[in-house]
Amino acid sequence: MNIRIGTRKSPLAQIQATWVAAQIRERFPEIGVELVGITTSGDRPSPYPLPQGEGPGGLKALFTKEIEEALLANHIDLAVHSLKDMATELPKGLVLSAVPLREDPRDVWISKTHIPFNEVKEGAKIGTGAVRRHAQLRHLRPDFQVLPLRGNVDTRLQRLREDDWDGIILALAGLKRLGRQSAVTEILSNDIMLPAVGQGALAIETRERRDDLSPILAALNHQATHQAVLCERALLRTLGGSCQTPIAAYAEVHGTTITLSALVASPAGAPYFRNEASDSAENAETLGRALAKELLIAGADKILA
């Protein structure tokens, strides 16, 4: 058997897919593994604003559409994504088949002058590309000037060096995978900055009924991580949110119990709705849907509308 792994061509995506390939080779040395780099719409420069929503023309599809088309056309056998890039509703015929052990999902503060986050001056200029982070920063410190920041990790670090900014916020997982964790000033607790749905996790996507891949997918899958992200994605699906909506969620499994923390906030930082709930880990998706409904009843529906 030879397995073709589809992935974006970005440095981080290549590192993630190479890691998955190494795991397969280690456990199944008799199987050949080939990486297939695919350029997605999100990787191409564009003068137009980023689209909103999760559907076929939405933001998340920019980073997955061409890869999923290759999967459906049988040009590749499995795809490796950053799970937070995947829409909650997958194209017909495709499934989320495995989720490896999650990397640290937390966000980090990177200061130009190595100032701890709780000592940042009033009116500080902080760069971030996520509305989720923007809303939480504005909720915590309405005095902050939160500025848009896009591009890969190196591009964002370069912006911090060159611009008149006090700091930026990035995901720890990407920095660790790229070997850039030395840039971190401080890891932010989930009380300060709740992560994006699926942050730090990888997704292995395949076509349906690929029974021949079952042993490989089972070896790649980490059950507790899989349950946690199913819980988070069920919440996001029920809320009907997208990358352009300030929604954050993090689920964690301890033994047979799963605990989910989630929030919905206005981009301005208020109103702000946050809640937490627990259930049996086998009820992960039920918990996600239930907590989403509680947030909607509390008033999050007005923000989402």
GROMACS .gro file of C-alpha atoms in nm:
model
  305
    1MET     CA    1   0.000   0.000   0.000
    2ASN     CA    2   0.109   0.355  -0.073
    3ILE     CA    3  -0.067   0.641   0.111
    4ARG     CA    4  -0.087   0.987  -0.045
    5ILE     CA    5  -0.122   1.261   0.216
    6GLY     CA    6  -0.265   1.591   0.095
    7THR     CA    7  -0.161   1.913   0.267
    8ARG     CA    8  -0.118   2.285   0.212
    9LYS     CA    9   0.228   2.400   0.106
   10SER     CA   10   0.283   2.643   0.394
   11PRO     CA   11   0.581   2.566   0.623
   12LEU     CA   12   0.356   2.485   0.919
   13ALA     CA   13   0.127   2.260   0.713
   14GLN     CA   14   0.428   2.074   0.573
   15ILE     CA   15   0.566   2.016   0.923
   16GLN     CA   16   0.230   1.884   1.042
   17ALA     CA   17   0.188   1.649   0.746
   18THR     CA   18   0.549   1.529   0.777
   19TRP     CA   19   0.480   1.444   1.142
   20VAL     CA   20   0.175   1.239   1.043
   21ALA     CA   21   0.376   1.061   0.773
   22ALA     CA   22   0.647   0.977   1.029
   23GLN     CA   23   0.387   0.830   1.265
   24ILE     CA   24   0.256   0.605   0.987
   25ARG     CA   25   0.605   0.492   0.881
   26GLU     CA   26   0.699   0.416   1.242
   27ARG     CA   27   0.392   0.200   1.306
   28PHE     CA   28   0.355   0.053   0.956
   29PRO     CA   29   0.702   0.033   0.798
   30GLU     CA   30   0.570  -0.181   0.513
   31ILE     CA   31   0.348   0.105   0.389
   32GLY     CA   32   0.476   0.374   0.154
   33VAL     CA   33   0.389   0.734   0.235
   34GLU     CA   34   0.392   1.029  -0.007
   35LEU     CA   35   0.320   1.396   0.066
   36VAL     CA   36   0.118   1.585  -0.194
   37GLY     CA   37   0.141   1.963  -0.160
   38ILE     CA   38  -0.173   2.151  -0.267
   39THR     CA   39  -0.209   2.526  -0.309
   40THR     CA   40  -0.539   2.646  -0.161
   41SER     CA   41  -0.729   2.966  -0.232
   42GLY     CA   42  -0.622   3.096   0.108
   43ASP     CA   43  -0.256   3.060   0.009
   44ARG     CA   44  -0.290   3.285  -0.295
   45PRO     CA   45  -0.250   3.662  -0.258
   46SER     CA   46  -0.576   3.849  -0.309
   47PRO     CA   47  -0.667   4.220  -0.303
   48TYR     CA   48  -1.018   4.139  -0.183
   49PRO     CA   49  -1.140   4.124   0.181
   50LEU     CA   50  -1.159   3.780   0.341
   51PRO     CA   51  -1.504   3.622   0.304
   52GLN     CA   52  -1.722   3.543   0.602
   53GLY     CA   53  -1.905   3.229   0.703
   54GLU     CA   54  -1.831   2.859   0.696
   55GLY     CA   55  -1.997   2.747   0.373
   56PRO     CA   56  -1.842   2.666   0.033
   57GLY     CA   57  -1.745   3.030  -0.019
   58GLY     CA   58  -1.656   3.102   0.342
   59LEU     CA   59  -1.328   3.177   0.515
   60LYS     CA   60  -1.254   2.824   0.632
   61ALA     CA   61  -1.310   2.683   0.283
   62LEU     CA   62  -1.022   2.899   0.161
   63PHE     CA   63  -0.777   2.665   0.335
   64THR     CA   64  -0.948   2.331   0.272
   65LYS     CA   65  -1.154   2.340  -0.050
   66GLU     CA   66  -0.885   2.233  -0.300
   67ILE     CA   67  -0.755   1.964  -0.064
   68GLU     CA   68  -1.103   1.822  -0.013
   69GLU     CA   69  -1.163   1.826  -0.388
   70ALA     CA   70  -0.843   1.623  -0.434
   71LEU     CA   71  -0.966   1.381  -0.169
   72LEU     CA   72  -1.304   1.336  -0.335
   73ALA     CA   73  -1.135   1.286  -0.674
   74ASN     CA   74  -0.913   1.012  -0.525
   75HIS     CA   75  -0.594   1.206  -0.601
   76ILE     CA   76  -0.499   1.167  -0.233
   77ASP     CA   77  -0.592   0.911   0.035
   78LEU     CA   78  -0.606   1.134   0.340
   79ALA     CA   79  -0.574   1.502   0.421
   80VAL     CA   80  -0.401   1.668   0.716
   81HIS     CA   81  -0.548   1.999   0.832
   82SER     CA   82  -0.518   2.229   1.129
   83LEU     CA   83  -0.851   2.131   1.280
   84LYS     CA   84  -0.949   2.492   1.351
   85ASP     CA   85  -0.944   2.552   0.972
   86MET     CA   86  -1.214   2.291   0.907
   87ALA     CA   87  -1.579   2.386   0.868
   88THR     CA   88  -1.812   2.210   1.110
   89GLU     CA   89  -2.007   2.062   0.817
   90LEU     CA   90  -1.782   1.859   0.587
   91PRO     CA   91  -1.849   1.800   0.217
   92LYS     CA   92  -2.066   1.498   0.143
   93GLY     CA   93  -1.855   1.184   0.123
   94LEU     CA   94  -1.580   1.305   0.359
   95VAL     CA   95  -1.533   1.233   0.730
   96LEU     CA   96  -1.313   1.343   1.017
   97SER     CA   97  -1.146   1.006   1.066
   98ALA     CA   98  -0.878   1.068   1.330
   99VAL     CA   99  -0.748   1.339   1.562
  100PRO     CA  100  -0.395   1.289   1.700
  101LEU     CA  101  -0.288   1.400   2.048
  102ARG     CA  102  -0.342   1.773   2.077
  103GLU     CA  103  -0.056   2.019   2.105
  104ASP     CA  104  -0.085   2.293   2.370
  105PRO     CA  105  -0.398   2.489   2.266
  106ARG     CA  106  -0.322   2.812   2.452
  107ASP     CA  107  -0.244   3.154   2.307
  108VAL     CA  108   0.073   3.345   2.388
  109TRP     CA  109   0.171   3.707   2.442
  110ILE     CA  110   0.480   3.823   2.251
  111SER     CA  111   0.605   4.160   2.371
  112LYS     CA  112   0.843   4.379   2.173
  113THR     CA  113   1.009   4.485   2.500
  114HIS     CA  114   0.951   4.163   2.703
  115ILE     CA  115   0.689   4.323   2.928
  116PRO     CA  116   0.458   4.075   3.108
  117PHE     CA  117   0.100   4.088   2.988
  118ASN     CA  118  -0.040   4.221   3.317
  119GLU     CA  119   0.206   4.513   3.301
  120VAL     CA  120   0.119   4.630   2.949
  121LYS     CA  121   0.073   5.008   2.940
  122GLU     CA  122  -0.259   5.182   2.890
  123GLY     CA  123  -0.352   5.230   2.524
  124ALA     CA  124  -0.101   4.968   2.407
  125LYS     CA  125  -0.106   4.864   2.039
  126ILE     CA  126  -0.159   4.489   2.007
  127GLY     CA  127  -0.174   4.293   1.681
  128THR     CA  128  -0.394   3.991   1.622
  129GLY     CA  129  -0.568   3.838   1.322
  130ALA     CA  130  -0.856   3.673   1.513
  131VAL     CA  131  -1.183   3.844   1.607
  132ARG     CA  132  -1.198   3.597   1.897
  133ARG     CA  133  -0.878   3.742   2.042
  134HIS     CA  134  -0.985   4.096   1.956
  135ALA     CA  135  -1.309   4.059   2.153
  136GLN     CA  136  -1.141   3.904   2.457
  137LEU     CA  137  -0.870   4.171   2.463
  138ARG     CA  138  -1.130   4.447   2.442
  139HIS     CA  139  -1.334   4.281   2.717
  140LEU     CA  140  -1.031   4.256   2.943
  141ARG     CA  141  -0.874   4.591   2.858
  142PRO     CA  142  -1.102   4.836   2.670
  143ASP     CA  143  -0.808   5.079   2.652
  144PHE     CA  144  -0.607   4.855   2.418
  145GLN     CA  145  -0.572   4.946   2.051
  146VAL     CA  146  -0.625   4.609   1.881
  147LEU     CA  147  -0.486   4.609   1.526
  148PRO     CA  148  -0.534   4.357   1.240
  149LEU     CA  149  -0.251   4.110   1.182
  150ARG     CA  150  -0.241   3.843   0.910
  151GLY     CA  151   0.014   3.619   0.741
  152ASN     CA  152   0.224   3.322   0.849
  153VAL     CA  153   0.413   3.312   1.179
  154ASP     CA  154   0.734   3.465   1.043
  155THR     CA  155   0.540   3.745   0.874
  156ARG     CA  156   0.362   3.826   1.200
  157LEU     CA  157   0.684   3.826   1.401
  158GLN     CA  158   0.840   4.056   1.142
  159ARG     CA  159   0.545   4.297   1.171
  160LEU     CA  160   0.606   4.318   1.545
  161ARG     CA  161   0.972   4.402   1.488
  162GLU     CA  162   0.902   4.665   1.223
  163ASP     CA  163   0.578   4.832   1.337
  164ASP     CA  164   0.507   5.063   1.626
  165TRP     CA  165   0.333   4.791   1.823
  166ASP     CA  166   0.371   4.681   2.184
  167GLY     CA  167   0.304   4.315   2.117
  168ILE     CA  168   0.110   4.047   1.933
  169ILE     CA  169  -0.088   3.736   2.028
  170LEU     CA  170  -0.033   3.405   1.850
  171ALA     CA  171  -0.116   3.037   1.904
  172LEU     CA  172   0.147   2.844   2.098
  173ALA     CA  173   0.095   2.523   1.897
  174GLY     CA  174   0.213   2.673   1.569
  175LEU     CA  175   0.515   2.835   1.733
  176LYS     CA  176   0.617   2.505   1.892
  177ARG     CA  177   0.579   2.309   1.569
  178LEU     CA  178   0.791   2.567   1.387
  179GLY     CA  179   1.053   2.582   1.664
  180ARG     CA  180   0.975   2.950   1.734
  181GLN     CA  181   0.869   2.918   2.099
  182SER     CA  182   1.172   3.123   2.210
  183ALA     CA  183   0.979   3.429   2.084
  184VAL     CA  184   0.714   3.380   2.356
  185THR     CA  185   0.703   3.632   2.640
  186GLU     CA  186   0.418   3.467   2.828
  187ILE     CA  187   0.168   3.183   2.784
  188LEU     CA  188  -0.180   3.319   2.846
  189SER     CA  189  -0.417   3.122   3.068
  190ASN     CA  190  -0.758   3.020   2.937
  191ASP     CA  191  -0.909   3.264   3.187
  192ILE     CA  192  -0.747   3.547   2.991
  193MET     CA  193  -0.766   3.411   2.636
  194LEU     CA  194  -0.989   3.113   2.561
  195PRO     CA  195  -0.869   2.930   2.246
  196ALA     CA  196  -1.041   2.884   1.912
  197VAL     CA  197  -1.243   2.569   1.851
  198GLY     CA  198  -0.997   2.292   1.765
  199GLN     CA  199  -0.688   2.505   1.829
  200GLY     CA  200  -0.371   2.296   1.863
  201ALA     CA  201  -0.530   1.984   1.714
  202LEU     CA  202  -0.466   1.818   1.379
  203ALA     CA  203  -0.745   1.665   1.171
  204ILE     CA  204  -0.712   1.358   0.952
  205GLU     CA  205  -0.984   1.367   0.686
  206THR     CA  206  -1.066   1.079   0.450
  207ARG     CA  207  -1.337   0.963   0.215
  208GLU     CA  208  -1.613   0.754   0.366
  209ARG     CA  209  -1.583   0.376   0.370
  210ARG     CA  210  -1.204   0.361   0.357
  211ASP     CA  211  -1.196   0.041   0.564
  212ASP     CA  212  -0.849  -0.034   0.429
  213LEU     CA  213  -0.720   0.267   0.626
  214SER     CA  214  -0.887   0.169   0.955
  215PRO     CA  215  -0.576   0.029   1.130
  216ILE     CA  216  -0.375   0.340   1.035
  217LEU     CA  217  -0.646   0.581   1.143
  218ALA     CA  218  -0.691   0.399   1.473
  219ALA     CA  219  -0.317   0.427   1.540
  220LEU     CA  220  -0.317   0.800   1.466
  221ASN     CA  221  -0.626   0.879   1.672
  222HIS     CA  222  -0.610   1.003   2.034
  223GLN     CA  223  -0.951   0.926   2.181
  224ALA     CA  224  -0.961   1.198   2.450
  225THR     CA  225  -0.855   1.467   2.200
  226HIS     CA  226  -1.109   1.340   1.948
  227GLN     CA  227  -1.389   1.360   2.206
  228ALA     CA  228  -1.279   1.709   2.310
  229VAL     CA  229  -1.282   1.854   1.959
  230LEU     CA  230  -1.613   1.686   1.873
  231CYS     CA  231  -1.756   1.864   2.178
  232GLU     CA  232  -1.614   2.200   2.069
  233ARG     CA  233  -1.728   2.157   1.708
  234ALA     CA  234  -2.081   2.058   1.820
  235LEU     CA  235  -2.099   2.384   2.014
  236LEU     CA  236  -1.980   2.588   1.715
  237ARG     CA  237  -2.220   2.410   1.481
  238THR     CA  238  -2.515   2.477   1.714
  239LEU     CA  239  -2.421   2.843   1.752
  240GLY     CA  240  -2.389   2.874   1.377
  241GLY     CA  241  -2.076   3.084   1.411
  242SER     CA  242  -1.777   3.130   1.185
  243CYS     CA  243  -1.420   3.264   1.186
  244GLN     CA  244  -1.571   3.613   1.173
  245THR     CA  245  -1.767   3.561   1.497
  246PRO     CA  246  -1.600   3.600   1.839
  247ILE     CA  247  -1.657   3.244   1.963
  248ALA     CA  248  -1.406   3.052   2.174
  249ALA     CA  249  -1.424   2.706   2.329
  250TYR     CA  250  -1.200   2.452   2.495
  251ALA     CA  251  -1.295   2.101   2.610
  252GLU     CA  252  -1.079   1.873   2.819
  253VAL     CA  253  -1.128   1.509   2.916
  254HIS     CA  254  -1.031   1.386   3.263
  255GLY     CA  255  -1.097   1.017   3.305
  256THR     CA  256  -1.458   0.962   3.200
  257THR     CA  257  -1.561   1.328   3.237
  258ILE     CA  258  -1.542   1.605   2.979
  259THR     CA  259  -1.554   1.974   3.073
  260LEU     CA  260  -1.629   2.247   2.818
  261SER     CA  261  -1.566   2.620   2.858
  262ALA     CA  262  -1.708   2.850   2.592
  263LEU     CA  263  -1.779   3.214   2.520
  264VAL     CA  264  -1.951   3.438   2.269
  265ALA     CA  265  -1.867   3.808   2.270
  266SER     CA  266  -1.927   4.122   2.075
  267PRO     CA  267  -1.621   4.234   1.876
  268ALA     CA  268  -1.619   4.542   2.100
  269GLY     CA  269  -1.573   4.322   2.408
  270ALA     CA  270  -1.925   4.369   2.547
  271PRO     CA  271  -2.174   4.213   2.569
  272TYR     CA  272  -1.981   3.902   2.667
  273PHE     CA  273  -2.126   3.560   2.755
  274ARG     CA  274  -1.915   3.281   2.904
  275ASN     CA  275  -2.012   2.952   3.064
  276GLU     CA  276  -1.878   2.608   3.157
  277ALA     CA  277  -2.038   2.264   3.191
  278SER     CA  278  -1.938   1.898   3.234
  279ASP     CA  279  -2.077   1.560   3.132
  280SER     CA  280  -1.968   1.206   3.060
  281ALA     CA  281  -1.702   1.199   2.786
  282GLU     CA  282  -1.920   0.968   2.580
  283ASN     CA  283  -2.174   1.252   2.562
  284ALA     CA  284  -1.921   1.499   2.419
  285GLU     CA  285  -2.133   1.627   2.131
  286THR     CA  286  -2.447   1.642   2.346
  287LEU     CA  287  -2.257   1.861   2.593
  288GLY     CA  288  -2.142   2.093   2.316
  289ARG     CA  289  -2.495   2.139   2.185
  290ALA     CA  290  -2.637   2.191   2.535
  291LEU     CA  291  -2.385   2.459   2.635
  292ALA     CA  292  -2.439   2.638   2.303
  293LYS     CA  293  -2.813   2.654   2.373
  294GLU     CA  294  -2.746   2.794   2.722
  295LEU     CA  295  -2.530   3.070   2.573
  296LEU     CA  296  -2.799   3.149   2.316
  297ILE     CA  297  -3.067   3.174   2.586
  298ALA     CA  298  -2.839   3.398   2.794
  299GLY     CA  299  -2.821   3.650   2.509
  300ALA     CA  300  -2.551   3.528   2.269
  301ASP     CA  301  -2.819   3.496   2.001
  302LYS     CA  302  -2.832   3.875   1.972
  303ILE     CA  303  -2.456   3.892   1.900
  304LEU     CA  304  -2.474   3.611   1.645
  305ALA     CA  305  -2.770   3.776   1.473
   0.00000   0.00000   0.00000
